[in-house]
Amino acid sequence: GAGVSQSPRYKVAKRGQDVALRCDPISGHVSLFWYQQALGQGPEFLTYFQNEAQLDKSGLPSDRFFAERPEGSVSTLKIQRTQQEDSAVYLCASSLPVGTSTDTQYFGPGTRLTVL
Amino acid sequence: LAKTTQPISMDSYEGQEVNITCSHNNIATNDYITWYQQFPSQGPRFIIQGYKTKVTNEVASLFIPADRKSSTLSLPRVSLSDTAVYYCLVGDNTGFQKLVFGTGTRLLVSP
């Protein structure tokens, strides 16, 4: 079946612009994660949803970052007034909840954001 | 979440066996050890997970000594396509697992 998809794959924004990054998780996966990966570094956790509930947003670097998953499937990560330090790859992952056979997270290909 | 330490980079040649060791001295009783692989321009991909002793799947083997303070990912007969970054992660195996990645090990396989 289809994996996690993300769009756009690449986004160039001018400093100060708002951007929206989309994630389509694997069908039936109730857990959804967002990570940020800077060049040469490992991914860093941003936020977590279980269905439509955002249970952990401790990794969001500032109040310019906002994530939502209103219907418990597709999620959008929004960054307002982008800054150059926001340039990174934004990864989305989904997984099955507690009690299922595996908690493996399945990652999408990421969106590479470049802020000029 | 336990901190992990692994080599920054490794080099190998096609057909060789590659062993990547990860140290996790502060691993907790409930923690599992998981390895992910990441190719350029792709998200990380789950390779293998274990709790103790040895685990083997079609891709790799994972060796975990009795004290569980380290683990070794073994890739048999690597090919050029195994060139990637390999991450060792340690955490409890509950439904919500906030993955904590280090900088990983960059494996370069040459002809």
Coordinates of C-alpha atoms in Angstrom, one line a residue:
Chain A
G1 CA 0.0 0.0 0.0
A2 CA 1.0 3.7 -0.2
G3 CA 3.4 5.0 2.3
V4 CA 3.5 8.4 4.0
S5 CA 3.4 11.2 1.4
Q6 CA 4.4 14.8 1.9
S7 CA 4.0 17.9 -0.2
P8 CA 5.5 20.0 -1.5
R9 CA 8.8 18.1 -1.7
Y10 CA 10.7 21.4 -2.0
K11 CA 9.7 24.9 -0.9
V12 CA 11.6 28.1 -1.2
A13 CA 10.2 31.0 0.8
K14 CA 11.3 34.6 1.4
R15 CA 12.0 35.6 4.9
G16 CA 8.8 36.7 6.6
Q17 CA 6.5 34.5 4.4
D18 CA 4.1 31.9 5.8
V19 CA 4.4 28.3 4.6
A20 CA 2.2 25.3 5.0
L21 CA 3.6 21.7 4.7
R22 CA 1.2 18.8 4.2
C23 CA 1.5 15.2 5.4
D24 CA -0.7 12.3 4.3
P25 CA -0.1 9.4 6.7
I26 CA -0.6 5.7 6.0
S27 CA -4.3 4.9 6.0
G28 CA -5.4 3.7 9.4
H29 CA -2.4 5.0 11.3
V30 CA -3.7 7.0 14.2
S31 CA -0.3 8.4 15.4
L32 CA 1.4 11.1 13.5
F33 CA 4.7 12.8 14.2
W34 CA 6.6 15.8 12.8
Y35 CA 10.3 16.1 12.9
Q36 CA 12.8 18.7 11.8
Q37 CA 16.1 17.7 10.3
A38 CA 18.9 20.2 9.9
L39 CA 21.7 19.6 7.4
G40 CA 24.1 16.9 8.7
Q41 CA 22.0 16.2 11.8
G42 CA 19.5 13.6 12.9
P43 CA 15.8 14.4 12.9
E44 CA 14.5 16.2 15.9
F45 CA 11.0 15.8 17.3
L46 CA 8.5 18.6 16.9
T47 CA 5.1 17.4 17.7
Y48 CA 2.8 14.4 18.0
F49 CA -0.9 13.7 17.2
Q50 CA -3.0 10.7 18.2
N51 CA -6.0 11.0 15.9
E52 CA -6.9 14.7 15.9
A53 CA -5.5 15.3 19.4
Q54 CA -2.2 17.0 19.6
L55 CA -0.7 15.3 22.6
D56 CA 2.8 16.7 22.6
K57 CA 4.1 19.9 21.0
S58 CA 7.1 20.3 23.2
G59 CA 9.5 20.3 20.3
L60 CA 8.0 23.2 18.4
P61 CA 10.8 25.8 18.4
S62 CA 8.6 28.9 18.7
D63 CA 5.0 30.1 18.5
R64 CA 5.6 30.7 14.8
F65 CA 5.2 26.9 14.4
F66 CA 1.7 25.5 14.4
A67 CA 0.5 22.0 13.5
E68 CA -3.0 20.6 13.0
R69 CA -4.8 17.4 12.1
P70 CA -8.4 18.3 12.2
E71 CA -9.9 15.1 11.0
G72 CA -7.4 12.7 12.3
S73 CA -5.8 11.9 9.0
V74 CA -4.0 14.6 7.0
S75 CA -1.8 17.0 8.9
T76 CA -0.5 20.4 8.2
L77 CA 2.6 22.0 9.7
K78 CA 2.4 25.8 9.4
I79 CA 5.3 28.2 9.9
Q80 CA 4.5 31.8 10.1
R81 CA 7.0 34.7 9.3
T82 CA 9.7 32.3 8.3
Q83 CA 13.3 32.9 9.3
Q84 CA 16.5 31.7 7.8
E85 CA 17.0 29.3 10.7
D86 CA 13.8 27.5 9.8
S87 CA 15.6 26.1 6.7
A88 CA 15.6 22.4 7.1
V89 CA 13.9 19.2 6.0
Y90 CA 10.6 18.6 7.7
L91 CA 9.7 14.9 8.1
C92 CA 6.4 13.4 8.9
A93 CA 6.0 9.9 10.3
S94 CA 3.0 7.8 11.2
S95 CA 2.5 4.7 13.3
L96 CA -0.1 2.4 14.8
P97 CA -1.1 3.0 18.4
V98 CA -0.4 1.0 21.6
G99 CA -1.6 -2.6 21.5
T100 CA -0.8 -3.2 17.9
S101 CA 1.9 -5.5 16.6
T102 CA 4.5 -2.8 16.1
D103 CA 5.2 0.8 17.0
T104 CA 7.5 1.3 14.0
Q105 CA 7.3 4.8 12.7
Y106 CA 7.0 5.1 8.9
F107 CA 8.6 8.3 7.5
G108 CA 7.7 10.3 4.5
P109 CA 10.3 11.7 2.1
G110 CA 10.2 15.1 3.8
T111 CA 9.8 18.7 2.6
R112 CA 13.0 20.6 2.1
L113 CA 12.3 24.2 3.2
T114 CA 14.8 26.9 2.2
V115 CA 14.2 30.4 3.5
L116 CA 16.0 33.1 1.7
Chain B
L1 CA 15.5 8.5 27.0
A2 CA 18.9 6.9 27.0
K3 CA 21.7 8.7 25.1
T4 CA 23.5 6.8 22.4
T5 CA 27.0 7.1 21.0
Q6 CA 28.1 5.7 17.7
P7 CA 30.9 6.4 15.2
I8 CA 30.5 9.4 13.0
S9 CA 31.5 7.5 9.9
M10 CA 32.6 4.2 8.5
D11 CA 34.0 3.1 5.2
S12 CA 33.7 -0.4 3.6
Y13 CA 33.9 -2.2 0.3
E14 CA 31.3 -4.1 -1.6
G15 CA 30.8 -7.7 -0.3
Q16 CA 32.3 -7.0 3.1
E17 CA 30.4 -7.4 6.4
V18 CA 29.9 -4.2 8.3
N19 CA 29.4 -3.9 12.0
I20 CA 28.3 -0.6 13.6
T21 CA 28.5 -0.5 17.4
C22 CA 26.3 1.8 19.5
S23 CA 26.9 2.5 23.2
H24 CA 23.9 3.2 25.5
N25 CA 25.2 2.9 29.0
N26 CA 22.1 4.4 30.6
I27 CA 19.6 2.1 28.9
A28 CA 16.5 1.5 31.1
T29 CA 14.9 -1.8 31.8
N30 CA 11.9 -1.1 29.5
D31 CA 14.0 0.3 26.6
Y32 CA 14.3 -1.4 23.3
I33 CA 17.1 -0.8 20.8
T34 CA 16.1 0.3 17.3
W35 CA 18.1 1.0 14.2
Y36 CA 17.0 3.2 11.3
Q37 CA 18.6 3.8 7.9
Q38 CA 18.4 7.0 6.0
F39 CA 19.3 7.5 2.3
P40 CA 19.8 11.0 0.9
S41 CA 16.6 12.9 0.2
Q42 CA 14.5 10.2 2.0
G43 CA 13.1 9.8 5.5
P44 CA 14.5 7.3 7.9
R45 CA 13.5 3.7 7.4
F46 CA 13.2 1.1 10.2
I47 CA 15.7 -1.7 9.9
I48 CA 15.6 -3.8 13.1
Q49 CA 14.7 -3.7 16.7
G50 CA 15.7 -5.9 19.7
Y51 CA 15.6 -6.1 23.4
K52 CA 18.3 -8.7 24.2
T53 CA 20.6 -11.4 22.6
K54 CA 20.3 -11.6 18.8
V55 CA 17.7 -10.6 16.3
T56 CA 17.9 -11.3 12.6
N57 CA 15.8 -10.3 9.7
E58 CA 16.2 -10.2 5.9
V59 CA 18.2 -7.0 6.1
A60 CA 20.5 -7.1 9.1
S61 CA 21.3 -8.7 12.5
L62 CA 21.4 -7.0 15.8
F63 CA 23.6 -8.3 18.6
I64 CA 22.9 -7.2 22.2
P65 CA 25.1 -8.4 25.0
A66 CA 23.7 -9.4 28.4
D67 CA 24.3 -6.0 30.0
R68 CA 22.6 -4.3 27.1
K69 CA 24.9 -1.3 27.4
S70 CA 25.8 -1.6 23.8
S71 CA 24.5 -3.1 20.6
T72 CA 26.0 -4.0 17.2
L73 CA 24.2 -3.7 13.9
S74 CA 25.6 -6.2 11.4
L75 CA 25.1 -5.8 7.7
P76 CA 26.2 -8.9 5.7
R77 CA 27.9 -8.5 2.3
V78 CA 27.2 -4.8 1.8
S79 CA 26.6 -3.3 -1.6
L80 CA 26.9 0.2 -2.9
S81 CA 23.2 0.7 -2.2
D82 CA 23.9 0.3 1.5
T83 CA 25.6 3.7 1.6
A84 CA 23.5 5.6 4.0
V85 CA 23.3 7.1 7.5
Y86 CA 22.5 4.6 10.3
Y87 CA 20.9 5.7 13.5
C88 CA 20.8 3.8 16.8
L89 CA 17.9 4.7 19.0
V90 CA 16.9 3.6 22.5
G91 CA 13.5 4.0 24.1
D92 CA 10.6 2.2 25.6
N93 CA 8.3 0.4 23.2
T94 CA 5.1 2.1 24.0
G95 CA 2.5 3.4 21.5
F96 CA 3.8 6.9 21.6
Q97 CA 7.5 6.9 21.1
K98 CA 9.1 10.2 20.5
L99 CA 12.2 9.1 18.6
V100 CA 15.4 10.7 19.7
F101 CA 18.0 10.5 16.9
G102 CA 21.7 11.3 17.3
T103 CA 23.9 12.3 14.4
G104 CA 24.1 8.7 13.2
T105 CA 26.9 6.8 11.4
R106 CA 27.6 7.6 7.8
L107 CA 28.5 4.4 6.0
L108 CA 30.2 4.7 2.7
V109 CA 30.5 1.6 0.6
S110 CA 32.9 1.7 -2.3
P111 CA 33.4 -0.6 -5.2

